[in-house]
Every structure is written in C-alpha cells, then in structure tokens.
Amino acid sequence: SAVISQKPSRDICQRGTSLTIQCQVDSQVTMMFWYRQQPGQSLTLIATANQGSEATYESGFVIDKFPISRPNLTFSTLTVSNMSPEDSSIYLCSGGQGNTGELFFGEGSRLTVL
Amino acid sequence: GENVEQHPSTLSVQEGDSAVIKCTYSDSASNYFPWYKQELGKRPQLIIDIRSNVGEKKDQRIAVTLNKTAKHFSLHITETQPEDSAVYFCAANSNTNAGKSTFGDGTTLTVKP
C-alpha cells in the first residue's frame, strides 16, 4: 500500500489568515487529490492536484480560496486562504493510481478557525 | 456527474449479527466500487472493492455484491465484532472520470457487545 504523510495534523487559526497543508506520497501514487471532510460528514473532493500545472477544481471550489501546488510527482500543498469559521474541517490528502481506483489517504489535517 | 446514495445512515447490531449497507449510483460508466472504513479520528482505509465485471467478492467476514443493471452495490459484514464499529463509506469510480471517486454519505455502524 502507498504511504501518504500530511502535516500539520491539526491547527487552530485566526479568521482572515491562510494556512498551507503539505502532503508527501511515495512513488506508488500517480494521482493526488484533496478532500474536505466536515464533522460527521462524507468526503467531498476539492480538486485534483496535477503535476506541474494548475489543479482541476470541483464545482463549488475555486483556486483563489484553495490554491494547490504539485511541483513534482510525490508532493502537493493545499492552502486554505482567508479562512473563516466555515472552513473548520478536516482536509485529507489522498493518492492513487488511476488504473486501480483505490485511494490511500493521509491522516488528515484538522483545522479550527476562530 | 456521478451521484452515490448510501443507506442506512446509522446501523446498530448485536455482536455476532450481520450488517448490510447499501449504495446506489447514477453513472453507468462507473466500473470500480470501493468500500472504506473510517474509525473515529483516523483516516479512511479500503476494506474491500469490486469491479464491474464481477458480481460478488468475499474477504473473510466481508463481502460486496454488485448489480450493474440496477446500479446498486452492497457491503455485507457477517459475525460482527465490536471492532467493526466505525463509519463505512461506499464510493464509485469511473475510468472516464480521471480516477476521481464519488463517496456516499457514510454509515455509522455500532456493534453492541
């Protein structure tokens, strides 16, 4: 199975600030995704992180709010910009191989915005 | 896009009983159906999956069935144990959807000792 490391594991942030979450995957992963999981809810896809190019965002998510980078195959960052309390959530990095469909998840980053 | 519905949202069973969780999907192009288990405070982890060319798959106490015609698939857990208590998510994935998975809303399973 793939190994996915994510940091920070949790943070408490002030309204209006931005926070960047880092994700490192091992070489078995070719595709990387960022999900949001609000308390007691399902996983909602934010975007697909594309290596060396702009991420592909899902409906309801925009680059200005959630800029994503993926400078190489095994590393990606998600920034949550200009945070508000509504952004309090768990953000999960995930990776997979497109041909199998199975996803491996990082341990998640729990953000609390005050 | 794909829409996955999952039922029930909560399920409580006695230890040793069976548990069944059902999902339906909308996109006939979906061809990969994984099930993830998420224990409290932990990451989701794959427990079993099935592809569209197979009707049923078993792994010890866990089985998944797929009905492509009706566009539904189910997770069956037999001889449940307290450690089976968790949130279970179904998902659907299509080769035409760039590897993205669409998740159901989750089922909170509680196994009472």
PDB file of N, CA and C in Angstrom, chain B residues 11-20 61-62 75-82 84-85 88 109-113:
ATOM      1  N   LEU B  11     -26.541   2.335  11.783  1.00  0.00           N
ATOM      2  CA  LEU B  11     -26.918   0.933  11.885  1.00  0.00           C
ATOM      3  C   LEU B  11     -26.346   0.395  13.189  1.00  0.00           C
ATOM      4  N   SER B  12     -27.207  -0.195  13.983  1.00  0.00           N
ATOM      5  CA  SER B  12     -26.784  -0.760  15.256  1.00  0.00           C
ATOM      6  C   SER B  12     -27.152  -2.233  15.272  1.00  0.00           C
ATOM      7  N   VAL B  13     -26.182  -3.102  15.576  1.00  0.00           N
ATOM      8  CA  VAL B  13     -26.414  -4.544  15.592  1.00  0.00           C
ATOM      9  C   VAL B  13     -25.785  -5.141  16.843  1.00  0.00           C
ATOM     10  N   GLN B  14     -26.252  -6.317  17.180  1.00  0.00           N
ATOM     11  CA  GLN B  14     -25.648  -7.052  18.284  1.00  0.00           C
ATOM     12  C   GLN B  14     -24.433  -7.815  17.759  1.00  0.00           C
ATOM     13  N   GLU B  15     -23.452  -7.934  18.612  1.00  0.00           N
ATOM     14  CA  GLU B  15     -22.276  -8.715  18.243  1.00  0.00           C
ATOM     15  C   GLU B  15     -22.692 -10.089  17.749  1.00  0.00           C
ATOM     16  N   GLY B  16     -22.096 -10.483  16.629  1.00  0.00           N
ATOM     17  CA  GLY B  16     -22.426 -11.784  16.063  1.00  0.00           C
ATOM     18  C   GLY B  16     -23.468 -11.721  14.959  1.00  0.00           C
ATOM     19  N   ASP B  17     -24.246 -10.645  14.937  1.00  0.00           N
ATOM     20  CA  ASP B  17     -25.234 -10.482  13.871  1.00  0.00           C
ATOM     21  C   ASP B  17     -24.559 -10.004  12.590  1.00  0.00           C
ATOM     22  N   SER B  18     -25.341  -9.980  11.513  1.00  0.00           N
ATOM     23  CA  SER B  18     -24.848  -9.477  10.235  1.00  0.00           C
ATOM     24  C   SER B  18     -25.267  -8.024  10.043  1.00  0.00           C
ATOM     25  N   ALA B  19     -24.496  -7.330   9.245  1.00  0.00           N
ATOM     26  CA  ALA B  19     -24.805  -5.931   8.913  1.00  0.00           C
ATOM     27  C   ALA B  19     -24.748  -5.773   7.403  1.00  0.00           C
ATOM     28  N   VAL B  20     -25.702  -5.039   6.859  1.00  0.00           N
ATOM     29  CA  VAL B  20     -25.745  -4.795   5.415  1.00  0.00           C
ATOM     30  C   VAL B  20     -25.894  -3.303   5.159  1.00  0.00           C
ATOM     31  N   ARG B  61     -14.927 -12.188   6.595  1.00  0.00           N
ATOM     32  CA  ARG B  61     -16.284 -11.851   7.063  1.00  0.00           C
ATOM     33  C   ARG B  61     -16.945 -10.752   6.229  1.00  0.00           C
ATOM     34  N   ILE B  62     -16.256 -10.253   5.260  1.00  0.00           N
ATOM     35  CA  ILE B  62     -16.765  -9.123   4.478  1.00  0.00           C
ATOM     36  C   ILE B  62     -17.042  -9.570   3.055  1.00  0.00           C
ATOM     37  N   LEU B  75     -22.536  -3.839   0.920  1.00  0.00           N
ATOM     38  CA  LEU B  75     -21.496  -4.388   1.790  1.00  0.00           C
ATOM     39  C   LEU B  75     -22.167  -5.271   2.830  1.00  0.00           C
ATOM     40  N   HIS B  76     -21.647  -6.472   2.976  1.00  0.00           N
ATOM     41  CA  HIS B  76     -22.176  -7.412   3.950  1.00  0.00           C
ATOM     42  C   HIS B  76     -21.073  -7.770   4.936  1.00  0.00           C
ATOM     43  N   ILE B  77     -21.356  -7.594   6.212  1.00  0.00           N
ATOM     44  CA  ILE B  77     -20.418  -7.995   7.247  1.00  0.00           C
ATOM     45  C   ILE B  77     -21.101  -9.056   8.100  1.00  0.00           C
ATOM     46  N   THR B  78     -20.506 -10.224   8.173  1.00  0.00           N
ATOM     47  CA  THR B  78     -21.081 -11.297   8.990  1.00  0.00           C
ATOM     48  C   THR B  78     -20.313 -11.409  10.307  1.00  0.00           C
ATOM     49  N   GLU B  79     -20.980 -12.051  11.258  1.00  0.00           N
ATOM     50  CA  GLU B  79     -20.370 -12.286  12.581  1.00  0.00           C
ATOM     51  C   GLU B  79     -19.700 -11.009  13.100  1.00  0.00           C
ATOM     52  N   THR B  80     -20.466  -9.952  13.167  1.00  0.00           N
ATOM     53  CA  THR B  80     -19.901  -8.658  13.545  1.00  0.00           C
ATOM     54  C   THR B  80     -19.252  -8.685  14.922  1.00  0.00           C
ATOM     55  N   GLN B  81     -18.223  -7.871  15.053  1.00  0.00           N
ATOM     56  CA  GLN B  81     -17.471  -7.752  16.296  1.00  0.00           C
ATOM     57  C   GLN B  81     -17.422  -6.284  16.700  1.00  0.00           C
ATOM     58  N   PRO B  82     -17.222  -5.997  17.965  1.00  0.00           N
ATOM     59  CA  PRO B  82     -17.178  -4.588  18.394  1.00  0.00           C
ATOM     60  C   PRO B  82     -16.170  -3.752  17.599  1.00  0.00           C
ATOM     61  N   ASP B  84     -15.659  -3.812  14.594  1.00  0.00           N
ATOM     62  CA  ASP B  84     -16.236  -3.415  13.310  1.00  0.00           C
ATOM     63  C   ASP B  84     -16.930  -2.058  13.410  1.00  0.00           C
ATOM     64  N   SER B  85     -17.134  -1.584  14.624  1.00  0.00           N
ATOM     65  CA  SER B  85     -17.787  -0.282  14.816  1.00  0.00           C
ATOM     66  C   SER B  85     -16.928   0.816  14.182  1.00  0.00           C
ATOM     67  N   TYR B  88     -18.595   3.632   7.620  1.00  0.00           N
ATOM     68  CA  TYR B  88     -18.288   2.975   6.357  1.00  0.00           C
ATOM     69  C   TYR B  88     -18.770   3.850   5.203  1.00  0.00           C
ATOM     70  N   LEU B 109     -21.776   2.423  11.841  1.00  0.00           N
ATOM     71  CA  LEU B 109     -22.116   1.090  12.337  1.00  0.00           C
ATOM     72  C   LEU B 109     -21.669   0.965  13.790  1.00  0.00           C
ATOM     73  N   THR B 110     -22.584   0.561  14.628  1.00  0.00           N
ATOM     74  CA  THR B 110     -22.280   0.308  16.033  1.00  0.00           C
ATOM     75  C   THR B 110     -22.576  -1.154  16.321  1.00  0.00           C
ATOM     76  N   VAL B 111     -21.586  -1.872  16.806  1.00  0.00           N
ATOM     77  CA  VAL B 111     -21.761  -3.264  17.166  1.00  0.00           C
ATOM     78  C   VAL B 111     -21.751  -3.351  18.686  1.00  0.00           C
ATOM     79  N   LYS B 112     -22.874  -3.755  19.245  1.00  0.00           N
ATOM     80  CA  LYS B 112     -23.013  -3.815  20.696  1.00  0.00           C
ATOM     81  C   LYS B 112     -22.538  -5.159  21.217  1.00  0.00           C
ATOM     82  N   PRO B 113     -21.689  -5.147  22.240  1.00  0.00           N
ATOM     83  CA  PRO B 113     -21.185  -6.419  22.776  1.00  0.00           C
ATOM     84  C   PRO B 113     -22.294  -7.211  23.459  1.00  0.00           C
TER      85      PRO B 113
END
